[in-house]
PDB file of C-alpha atoms in Angstrom:
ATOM      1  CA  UNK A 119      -1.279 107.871-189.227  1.00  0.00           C
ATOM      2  CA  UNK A 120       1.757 107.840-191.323  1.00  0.00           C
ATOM      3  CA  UNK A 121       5.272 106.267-191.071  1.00  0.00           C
ATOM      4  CA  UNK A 122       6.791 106.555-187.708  1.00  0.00           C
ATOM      5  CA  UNK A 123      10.485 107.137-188.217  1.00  0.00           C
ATOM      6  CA  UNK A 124      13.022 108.715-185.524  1.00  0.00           C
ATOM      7  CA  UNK A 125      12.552 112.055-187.046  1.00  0.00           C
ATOM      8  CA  UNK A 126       9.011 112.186-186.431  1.00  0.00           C
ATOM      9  CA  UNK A 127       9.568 111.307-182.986  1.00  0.00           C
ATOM     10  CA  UNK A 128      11.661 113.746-182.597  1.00  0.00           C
ATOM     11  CA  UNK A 129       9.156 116.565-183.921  1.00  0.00           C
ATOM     12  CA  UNK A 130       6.269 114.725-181.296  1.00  0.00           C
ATOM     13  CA  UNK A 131       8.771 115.772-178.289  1.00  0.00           C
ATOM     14  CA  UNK A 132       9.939 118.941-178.959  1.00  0.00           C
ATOM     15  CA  UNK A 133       6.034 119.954-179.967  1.00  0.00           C
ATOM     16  CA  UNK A 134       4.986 118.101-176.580  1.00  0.00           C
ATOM     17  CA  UNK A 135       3.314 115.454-178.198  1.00  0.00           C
ATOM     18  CA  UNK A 136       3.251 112.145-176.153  1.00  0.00           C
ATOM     19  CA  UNK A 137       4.548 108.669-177.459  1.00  0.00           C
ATOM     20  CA  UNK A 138       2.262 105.362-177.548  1.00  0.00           C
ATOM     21  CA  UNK A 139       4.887 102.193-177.213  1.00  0.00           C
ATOM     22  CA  UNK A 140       4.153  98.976-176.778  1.00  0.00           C
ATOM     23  CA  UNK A 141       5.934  95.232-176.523  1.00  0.00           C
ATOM     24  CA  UNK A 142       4.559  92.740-179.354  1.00  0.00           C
ATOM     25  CA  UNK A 143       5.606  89.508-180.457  1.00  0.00           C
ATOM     26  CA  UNK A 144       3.961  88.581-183.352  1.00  0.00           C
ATOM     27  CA  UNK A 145       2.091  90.098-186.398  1.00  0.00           C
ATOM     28  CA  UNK A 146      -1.560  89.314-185.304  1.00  0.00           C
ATOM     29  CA  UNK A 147      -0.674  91.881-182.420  1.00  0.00           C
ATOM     30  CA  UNK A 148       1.019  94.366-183.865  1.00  0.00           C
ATOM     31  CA  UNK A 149      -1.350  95.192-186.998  1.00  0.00           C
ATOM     32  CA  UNK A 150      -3.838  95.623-184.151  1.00  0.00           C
ATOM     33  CA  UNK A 151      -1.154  98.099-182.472  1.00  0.00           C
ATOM     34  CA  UNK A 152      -0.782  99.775-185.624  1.00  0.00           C
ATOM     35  CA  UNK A 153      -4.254  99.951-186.965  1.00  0.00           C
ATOM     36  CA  UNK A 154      -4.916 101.479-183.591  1.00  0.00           C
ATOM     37  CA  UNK A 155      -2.161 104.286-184.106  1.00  0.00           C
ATOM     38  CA  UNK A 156       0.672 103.249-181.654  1.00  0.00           C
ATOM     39  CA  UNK A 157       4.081 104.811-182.511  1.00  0.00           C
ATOM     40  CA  UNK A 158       6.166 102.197-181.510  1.00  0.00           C
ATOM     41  CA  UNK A 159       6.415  98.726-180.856  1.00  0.00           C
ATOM     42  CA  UNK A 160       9.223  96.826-178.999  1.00  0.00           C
ATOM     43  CA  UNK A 161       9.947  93.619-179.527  1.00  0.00           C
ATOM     44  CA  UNK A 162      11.661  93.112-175.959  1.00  0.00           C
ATOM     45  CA  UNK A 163      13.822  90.142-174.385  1.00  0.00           C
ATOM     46  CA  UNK A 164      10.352  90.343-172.107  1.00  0.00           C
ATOM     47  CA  UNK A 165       8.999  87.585-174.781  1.00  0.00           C
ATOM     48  CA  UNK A 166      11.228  85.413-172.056  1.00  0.00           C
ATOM     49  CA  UNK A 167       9.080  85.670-169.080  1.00  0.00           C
ATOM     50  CA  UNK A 168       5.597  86.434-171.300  1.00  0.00           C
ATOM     51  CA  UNK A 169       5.835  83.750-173.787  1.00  0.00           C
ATOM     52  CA  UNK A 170       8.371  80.832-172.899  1.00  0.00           C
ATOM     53  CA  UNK A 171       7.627  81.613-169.242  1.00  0.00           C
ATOM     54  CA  UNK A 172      10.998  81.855-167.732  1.00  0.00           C
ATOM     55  CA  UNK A 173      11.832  83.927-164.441  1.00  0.00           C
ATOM     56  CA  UNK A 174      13.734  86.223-165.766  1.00  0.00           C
ATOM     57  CA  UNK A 175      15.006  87.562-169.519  1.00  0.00           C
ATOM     58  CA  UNK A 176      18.234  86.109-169.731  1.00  0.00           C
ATOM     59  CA  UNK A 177      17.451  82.766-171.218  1.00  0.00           C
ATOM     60  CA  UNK A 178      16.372  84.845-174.340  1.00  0.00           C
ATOM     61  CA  UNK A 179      18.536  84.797-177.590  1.00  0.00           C
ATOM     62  CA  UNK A 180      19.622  86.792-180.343  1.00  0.00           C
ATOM     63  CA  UNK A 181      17.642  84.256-183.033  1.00  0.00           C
ATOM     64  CA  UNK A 182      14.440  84.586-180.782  1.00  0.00           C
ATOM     65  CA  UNK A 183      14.547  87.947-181.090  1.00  0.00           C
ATOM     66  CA  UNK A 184      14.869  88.225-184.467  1.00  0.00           C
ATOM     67  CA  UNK A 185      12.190  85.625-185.350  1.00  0.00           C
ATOM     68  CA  UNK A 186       9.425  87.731-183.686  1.00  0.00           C
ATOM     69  CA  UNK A 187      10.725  90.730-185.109  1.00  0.00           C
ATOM     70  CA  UNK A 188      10.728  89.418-188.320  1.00  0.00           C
ATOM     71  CA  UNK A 189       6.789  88.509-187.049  1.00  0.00           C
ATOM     72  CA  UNK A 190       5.686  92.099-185.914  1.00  0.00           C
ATOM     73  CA  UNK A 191       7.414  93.469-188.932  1.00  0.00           C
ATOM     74  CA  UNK A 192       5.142  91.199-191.005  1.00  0.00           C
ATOM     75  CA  UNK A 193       1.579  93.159-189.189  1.00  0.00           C
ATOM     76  CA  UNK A 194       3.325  96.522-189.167  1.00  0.00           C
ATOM     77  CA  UNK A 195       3.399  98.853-191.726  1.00  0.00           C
ATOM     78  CA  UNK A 196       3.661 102.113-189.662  1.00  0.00           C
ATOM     79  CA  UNK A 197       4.889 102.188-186.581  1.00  0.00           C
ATOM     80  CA  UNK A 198       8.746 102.610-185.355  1.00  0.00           C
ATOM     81  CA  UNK A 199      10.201  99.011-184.267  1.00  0.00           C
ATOM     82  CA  UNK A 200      12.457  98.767-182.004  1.00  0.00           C
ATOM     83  CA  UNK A 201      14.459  95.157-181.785  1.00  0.00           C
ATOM     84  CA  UNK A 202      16.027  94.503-178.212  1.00  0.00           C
ATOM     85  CA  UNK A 203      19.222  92.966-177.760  1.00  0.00           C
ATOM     86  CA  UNK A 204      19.708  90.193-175.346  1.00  0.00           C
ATOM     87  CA  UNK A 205      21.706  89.674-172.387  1.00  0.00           C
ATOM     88  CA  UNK A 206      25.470  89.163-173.545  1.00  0.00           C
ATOM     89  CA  UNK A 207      24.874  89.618-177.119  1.00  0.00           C
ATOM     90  CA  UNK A 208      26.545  92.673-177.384  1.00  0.00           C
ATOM     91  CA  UNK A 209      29.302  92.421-174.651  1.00  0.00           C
ATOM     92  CA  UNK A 210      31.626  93.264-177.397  1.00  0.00           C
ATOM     93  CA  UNK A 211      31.540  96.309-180.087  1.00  0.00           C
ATOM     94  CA  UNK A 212      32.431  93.899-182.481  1.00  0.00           C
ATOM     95  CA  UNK A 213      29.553  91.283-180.901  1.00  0.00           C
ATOM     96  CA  UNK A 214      26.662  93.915-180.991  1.00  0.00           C
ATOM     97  CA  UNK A 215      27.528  94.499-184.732  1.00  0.00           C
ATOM     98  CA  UNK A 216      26.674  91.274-186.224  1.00  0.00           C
ATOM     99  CA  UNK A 217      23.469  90.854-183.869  1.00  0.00           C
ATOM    100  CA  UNK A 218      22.629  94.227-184.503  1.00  0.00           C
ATOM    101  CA  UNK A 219      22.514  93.290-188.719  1.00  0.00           C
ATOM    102  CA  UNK A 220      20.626  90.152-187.692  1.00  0.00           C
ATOM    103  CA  UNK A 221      17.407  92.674-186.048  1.00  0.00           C
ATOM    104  CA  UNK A 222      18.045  95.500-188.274  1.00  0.00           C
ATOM    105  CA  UNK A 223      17.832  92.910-191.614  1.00  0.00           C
ATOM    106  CA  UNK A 224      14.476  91.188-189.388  1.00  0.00           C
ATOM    107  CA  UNK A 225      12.586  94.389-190.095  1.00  0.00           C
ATOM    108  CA  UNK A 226      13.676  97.061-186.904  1.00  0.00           C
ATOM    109  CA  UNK A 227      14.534 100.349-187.303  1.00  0.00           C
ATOM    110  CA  UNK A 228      16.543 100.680-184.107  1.00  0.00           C
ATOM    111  CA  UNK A 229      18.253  98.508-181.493  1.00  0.00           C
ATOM    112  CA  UNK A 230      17.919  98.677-177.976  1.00  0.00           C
ATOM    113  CA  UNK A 231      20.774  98.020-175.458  1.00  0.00           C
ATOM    114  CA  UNK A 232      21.134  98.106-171.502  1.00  0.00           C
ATOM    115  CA  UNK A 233      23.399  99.697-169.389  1.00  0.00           C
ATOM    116  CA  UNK A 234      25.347 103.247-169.358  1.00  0.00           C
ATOM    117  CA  UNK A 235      29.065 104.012-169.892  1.00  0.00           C
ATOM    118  CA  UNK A 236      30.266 101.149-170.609  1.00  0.00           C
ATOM    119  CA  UNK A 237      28.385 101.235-173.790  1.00  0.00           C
ATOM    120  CA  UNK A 238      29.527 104.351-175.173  1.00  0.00           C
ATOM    121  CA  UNK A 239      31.852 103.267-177.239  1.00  0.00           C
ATOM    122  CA  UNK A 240      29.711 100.410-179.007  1.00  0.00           C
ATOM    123  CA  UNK A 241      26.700 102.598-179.520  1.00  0.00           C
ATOM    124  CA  UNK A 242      28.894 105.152-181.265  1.00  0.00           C
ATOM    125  CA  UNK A 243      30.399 102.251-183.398  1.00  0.00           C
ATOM    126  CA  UNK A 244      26.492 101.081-184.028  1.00  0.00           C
ATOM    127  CA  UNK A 245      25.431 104.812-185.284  1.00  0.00           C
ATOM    128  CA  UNK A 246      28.283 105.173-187.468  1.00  0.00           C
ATOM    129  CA  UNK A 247      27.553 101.801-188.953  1.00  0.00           C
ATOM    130  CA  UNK A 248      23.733 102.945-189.669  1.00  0.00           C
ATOM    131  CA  UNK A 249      22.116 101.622-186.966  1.00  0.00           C
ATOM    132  CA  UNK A 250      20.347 103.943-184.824  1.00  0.00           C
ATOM    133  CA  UNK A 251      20.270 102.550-180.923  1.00  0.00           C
ATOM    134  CA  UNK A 252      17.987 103.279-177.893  1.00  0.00           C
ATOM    135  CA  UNK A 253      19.360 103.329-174.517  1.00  0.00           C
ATOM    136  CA  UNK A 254      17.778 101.544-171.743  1.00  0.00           C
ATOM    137  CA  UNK A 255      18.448 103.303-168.113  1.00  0.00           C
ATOM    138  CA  UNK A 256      17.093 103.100-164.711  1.00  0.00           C
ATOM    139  CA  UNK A 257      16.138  99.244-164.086  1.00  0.00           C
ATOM    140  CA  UNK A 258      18.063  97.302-166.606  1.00  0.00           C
ATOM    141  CA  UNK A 259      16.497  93.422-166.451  1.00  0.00           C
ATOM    142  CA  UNK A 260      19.433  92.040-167.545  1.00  0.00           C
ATOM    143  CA  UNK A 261      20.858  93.406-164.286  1.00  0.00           C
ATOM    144  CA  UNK A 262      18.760  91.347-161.966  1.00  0.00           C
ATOM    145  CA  UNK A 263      21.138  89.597-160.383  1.00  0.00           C
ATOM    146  CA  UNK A 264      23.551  92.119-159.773  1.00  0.00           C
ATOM    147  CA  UNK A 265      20.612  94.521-158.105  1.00  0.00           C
ATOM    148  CA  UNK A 266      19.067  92.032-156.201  1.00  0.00           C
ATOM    149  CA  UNK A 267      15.645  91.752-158.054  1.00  0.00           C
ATOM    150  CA  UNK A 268      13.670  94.022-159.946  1.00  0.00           C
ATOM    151  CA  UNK A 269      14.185  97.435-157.475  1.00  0.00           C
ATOM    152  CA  UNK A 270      13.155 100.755-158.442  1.00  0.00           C
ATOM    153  CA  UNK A 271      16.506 102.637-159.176  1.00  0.00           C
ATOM    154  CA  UNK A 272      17.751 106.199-158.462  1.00  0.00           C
ATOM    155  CA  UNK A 273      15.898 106.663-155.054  1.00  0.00           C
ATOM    156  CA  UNK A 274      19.501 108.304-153.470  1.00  0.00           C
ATOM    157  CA  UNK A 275      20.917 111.138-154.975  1.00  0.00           C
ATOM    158  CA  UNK A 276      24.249 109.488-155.631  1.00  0.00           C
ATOM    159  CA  UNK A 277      22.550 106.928-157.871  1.00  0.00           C
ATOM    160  CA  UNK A 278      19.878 109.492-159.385  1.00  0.00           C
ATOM    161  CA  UNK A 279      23.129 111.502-160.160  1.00  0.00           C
ATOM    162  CA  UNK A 280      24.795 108.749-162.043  1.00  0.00           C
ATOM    163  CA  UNK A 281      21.834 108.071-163.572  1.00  0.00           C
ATOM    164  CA  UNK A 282      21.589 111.475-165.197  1.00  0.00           C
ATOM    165  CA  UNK A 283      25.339 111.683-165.994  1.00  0.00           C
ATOM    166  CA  UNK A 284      24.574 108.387-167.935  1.00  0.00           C
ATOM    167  CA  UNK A 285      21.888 109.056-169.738  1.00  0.00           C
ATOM    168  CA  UNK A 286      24.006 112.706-170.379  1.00  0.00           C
ATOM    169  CA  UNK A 287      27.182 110.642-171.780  1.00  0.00           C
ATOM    170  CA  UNK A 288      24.591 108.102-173.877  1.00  0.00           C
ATOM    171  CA  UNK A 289      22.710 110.800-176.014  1.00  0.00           C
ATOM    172  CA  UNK A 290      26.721 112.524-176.918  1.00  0.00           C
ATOM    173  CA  UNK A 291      27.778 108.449-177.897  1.00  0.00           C
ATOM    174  CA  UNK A 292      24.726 109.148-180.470  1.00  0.00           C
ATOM    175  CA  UNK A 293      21.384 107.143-179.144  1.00  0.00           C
ATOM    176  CA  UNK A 294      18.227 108.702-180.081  1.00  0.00           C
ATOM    177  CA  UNK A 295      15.963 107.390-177.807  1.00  0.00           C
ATOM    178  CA  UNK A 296      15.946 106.264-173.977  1.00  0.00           C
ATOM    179  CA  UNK A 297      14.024 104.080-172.155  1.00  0.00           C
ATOM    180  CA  UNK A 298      13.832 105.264-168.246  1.00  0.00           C
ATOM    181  CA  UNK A 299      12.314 101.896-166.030  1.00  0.00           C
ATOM    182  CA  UNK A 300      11.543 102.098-162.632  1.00  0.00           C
ATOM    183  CA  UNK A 301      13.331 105.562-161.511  1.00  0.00           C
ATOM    184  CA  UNK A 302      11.525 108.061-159.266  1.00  0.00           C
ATOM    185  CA  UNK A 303       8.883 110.393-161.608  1.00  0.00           C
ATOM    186  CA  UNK A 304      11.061 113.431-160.619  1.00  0.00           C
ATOM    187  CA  UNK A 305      14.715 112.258-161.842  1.00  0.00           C
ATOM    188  CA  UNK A 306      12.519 110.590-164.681  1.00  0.00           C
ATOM    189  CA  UNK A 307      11.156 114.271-165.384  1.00  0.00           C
ATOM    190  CA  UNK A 308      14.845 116.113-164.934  1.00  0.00           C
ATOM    191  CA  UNK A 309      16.786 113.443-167.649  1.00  0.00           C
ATOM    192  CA  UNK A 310      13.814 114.020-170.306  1.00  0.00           C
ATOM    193  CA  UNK A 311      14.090 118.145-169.515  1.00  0.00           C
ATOM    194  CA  UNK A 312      18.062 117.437-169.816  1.00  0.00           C
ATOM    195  CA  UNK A 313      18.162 115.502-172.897  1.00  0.00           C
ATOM    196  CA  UNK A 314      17.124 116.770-176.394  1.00  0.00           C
ATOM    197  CA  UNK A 315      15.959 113.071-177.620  1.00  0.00           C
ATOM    198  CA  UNK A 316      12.755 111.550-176.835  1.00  0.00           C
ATOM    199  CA  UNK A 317      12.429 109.742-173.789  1.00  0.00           C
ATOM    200  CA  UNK A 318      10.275 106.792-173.188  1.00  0.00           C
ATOM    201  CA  UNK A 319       9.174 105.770-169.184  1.00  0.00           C
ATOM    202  CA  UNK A 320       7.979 102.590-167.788  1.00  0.00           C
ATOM    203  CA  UNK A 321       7.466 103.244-164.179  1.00  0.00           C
ATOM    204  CA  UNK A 322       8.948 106.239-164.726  1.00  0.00           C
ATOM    205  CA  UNK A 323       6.129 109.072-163.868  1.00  0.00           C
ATOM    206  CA  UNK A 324       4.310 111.115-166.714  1.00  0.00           C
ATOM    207  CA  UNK A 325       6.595 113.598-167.193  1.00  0.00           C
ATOM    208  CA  UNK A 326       8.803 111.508-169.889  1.00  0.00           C
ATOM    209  CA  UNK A 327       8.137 112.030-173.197  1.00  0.00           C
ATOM    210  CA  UNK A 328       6.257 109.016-174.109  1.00  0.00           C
ATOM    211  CA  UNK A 329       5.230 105.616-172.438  1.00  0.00           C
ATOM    212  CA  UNK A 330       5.623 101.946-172.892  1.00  0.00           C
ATOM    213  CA  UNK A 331       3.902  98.693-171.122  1.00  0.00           C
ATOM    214  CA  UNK A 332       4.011  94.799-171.837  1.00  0.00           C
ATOM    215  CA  UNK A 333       1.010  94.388-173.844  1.00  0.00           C
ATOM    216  CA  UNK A 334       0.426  91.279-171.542  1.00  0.00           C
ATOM    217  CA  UNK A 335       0.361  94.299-168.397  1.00  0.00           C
ATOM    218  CA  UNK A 336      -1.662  96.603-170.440  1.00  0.00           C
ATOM    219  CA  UNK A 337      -4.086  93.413-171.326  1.00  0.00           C
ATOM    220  CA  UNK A 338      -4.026  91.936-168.415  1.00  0.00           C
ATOM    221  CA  UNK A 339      -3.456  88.179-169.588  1.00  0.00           C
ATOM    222  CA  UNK A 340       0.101  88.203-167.519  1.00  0.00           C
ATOM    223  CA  UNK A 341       0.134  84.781-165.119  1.00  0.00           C
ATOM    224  CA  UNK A 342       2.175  86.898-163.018  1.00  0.00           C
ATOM    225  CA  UNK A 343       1.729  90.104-160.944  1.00  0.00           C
ATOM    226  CA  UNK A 344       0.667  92.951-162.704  1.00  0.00           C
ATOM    227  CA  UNK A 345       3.212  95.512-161.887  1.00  0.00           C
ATOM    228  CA  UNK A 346       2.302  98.734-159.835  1.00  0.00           C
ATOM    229  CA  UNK A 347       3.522 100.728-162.796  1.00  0.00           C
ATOM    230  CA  UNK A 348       1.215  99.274-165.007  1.00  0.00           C
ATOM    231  CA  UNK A 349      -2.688  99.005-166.037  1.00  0.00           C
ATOM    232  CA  UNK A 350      -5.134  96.797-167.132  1.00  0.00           C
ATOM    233  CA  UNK A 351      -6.783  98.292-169.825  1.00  0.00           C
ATOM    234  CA  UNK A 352      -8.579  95.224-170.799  1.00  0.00           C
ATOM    235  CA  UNK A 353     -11.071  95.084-167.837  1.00  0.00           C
ATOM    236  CA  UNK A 354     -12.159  98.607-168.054  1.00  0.00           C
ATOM    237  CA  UNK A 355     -13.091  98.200-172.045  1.00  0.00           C
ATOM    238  CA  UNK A 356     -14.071  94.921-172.293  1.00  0.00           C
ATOM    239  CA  UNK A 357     -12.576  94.084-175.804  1.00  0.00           C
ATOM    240  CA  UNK A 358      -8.502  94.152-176.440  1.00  0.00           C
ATOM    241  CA  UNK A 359      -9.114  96.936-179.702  1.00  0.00           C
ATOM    242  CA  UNK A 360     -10.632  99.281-177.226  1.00  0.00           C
ATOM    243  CA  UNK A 361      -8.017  98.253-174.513  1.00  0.00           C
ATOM    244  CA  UNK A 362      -5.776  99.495-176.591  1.00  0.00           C
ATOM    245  CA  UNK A 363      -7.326 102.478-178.091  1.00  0.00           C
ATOM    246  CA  UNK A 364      -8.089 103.623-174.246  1.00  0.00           C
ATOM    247  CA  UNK A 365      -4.448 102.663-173.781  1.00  0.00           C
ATOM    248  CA  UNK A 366      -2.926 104.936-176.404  1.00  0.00           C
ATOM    249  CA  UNK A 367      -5.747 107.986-175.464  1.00  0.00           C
ATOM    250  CA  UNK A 368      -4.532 107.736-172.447  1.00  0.00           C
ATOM    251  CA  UNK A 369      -0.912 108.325-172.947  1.00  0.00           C
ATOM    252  CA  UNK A 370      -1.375 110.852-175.780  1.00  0.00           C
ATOM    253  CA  UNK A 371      -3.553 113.068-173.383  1.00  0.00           C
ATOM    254  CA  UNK A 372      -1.245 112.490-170.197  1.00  0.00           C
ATOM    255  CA  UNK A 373      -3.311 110.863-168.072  1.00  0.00           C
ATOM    256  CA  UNK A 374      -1.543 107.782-167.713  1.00  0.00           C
ATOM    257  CA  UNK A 375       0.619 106.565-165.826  1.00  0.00           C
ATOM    258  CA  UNK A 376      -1.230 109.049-162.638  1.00  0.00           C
ATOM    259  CA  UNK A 377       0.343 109.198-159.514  1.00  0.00           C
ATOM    260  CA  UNK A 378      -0.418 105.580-158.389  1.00  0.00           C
ATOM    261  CA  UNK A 379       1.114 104.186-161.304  1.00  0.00           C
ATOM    262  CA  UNK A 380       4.474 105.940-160.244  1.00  0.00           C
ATOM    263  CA  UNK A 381       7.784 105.976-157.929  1.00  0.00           C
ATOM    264  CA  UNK A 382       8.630 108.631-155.652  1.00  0.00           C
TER     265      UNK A 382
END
């Protein structure tokens, strides 16, 4: 496989090829990911609840962040890498420029930010300072307290409708790529038909352009529920290198996520 770069994922949607993402945290990991052919790895405030085993990801920082990036930069030579930015560290245009640096000079190629208008102006600020940014719709974790819990999102059409207008506004401010968690598979399937940049689903049906899990999900070695959107890949292969292969086959062909693995 060659370099991953935005471009190429670009050419992979509009030929109808499906993206392999993944989370990964450090550089054993993601030379696995890579040597296996995955397209892109997120480093995600997820590290939180998977590896210092808090409840939620807001505890996360910027510096953790960029110390595992700096890590699954270190194994990867290929694939795209995305950095995530954590809760409140880009509140600010001005904020979300000097933490963006800090993942962008750890080894990312992109950012990735929650939430939807109110992030228009920032992420247009971000692109014209060379940093490309990835959106992050649908259920946003660093939302959890003001939805409740982790809910599936967009179930009423007033809500699917704003999410759709958002992801609409988000792809003009410049992003080019989305992340769509937890949304019914149909709105998931209308906002990737709407948009002209890839979009990537996590409980978001099969029809997005690509797919991403928490490698601990996809593994199986989570010490909390497996979500219903996700897989264990692990105890149908028997080894984590075929886990993943099966993993990435299974995206690439569209067979995962199926029907059970999805929202209506």
């Amino acid at each position: 496989m060659s370099r991953i770069t935005i471009s190429k994922l670009q050419a992979m949607k509009s030929a109808g090829e499906k993206i392999s993402a993944i989370t990964a945290y450090d550089a054993s990991f993601s030379r696995l990911f890579d040597e296996a052919g995955m397209h892109v790895m997120l480093i995600g405030d997820s590290l939180g609840m998977v590896l210092q085993g808090t409840s939620d990801t807001l505890p996360v920082s910027i510096e953790d962040v960029e110390y595992h990036t700096k890590c699954v930069r270190n194994g990867a030579s290929k694939a795209l890498i995305i950095g995530d930015m954590p809760f409140m560290t880009y509140a600010t245009p001005e904020q979300a420029y000097g933490n963006a640096a800090k993942l962008m000079q750890a080894g990312a190629n992109m950012v990735k930010v929650e939430g939807g208008e109110w992030l228009l102006d920032t992420i247009s600020g971000l692109v014209e300072r060379s940093v490309p940014v990835c959106g992050h719709l649908g259920l946003t974790p660093q939302a959890v307290n003001v939805f409740g819990g982790f809910k599936v999102q967009g179930r009423d059409s007033e809500q699917a409708k704003q999410i759709l207008e958002q992801a609409l506004k988000l792809e003009e401010a410049g992003i080019q790529l989305l992340v769509l968690e937890c949304i019914p598979a149909d709105l998931a399937k209308k906002i990737s038909e709407a948009l002209t940049i890839p979009v990537i689903g996590i409980g978001a049906g099969k029809h997005t352009d690509g797919q991403i899990l928490v490698m601990h999900d996809a593994i199986g070695i989570s010490f909390s529920k497996i979500p219903k959107f996700s897989r264990n890949f692990l105890a149908e292969t028997g080894n984590i290198s075929d886990a993943i292969a099966l993993y990435i086959d299974e995206v690439t062909q569209g067979r995962f996520p199926s029907e059970e693995h999805s929202f209506k």
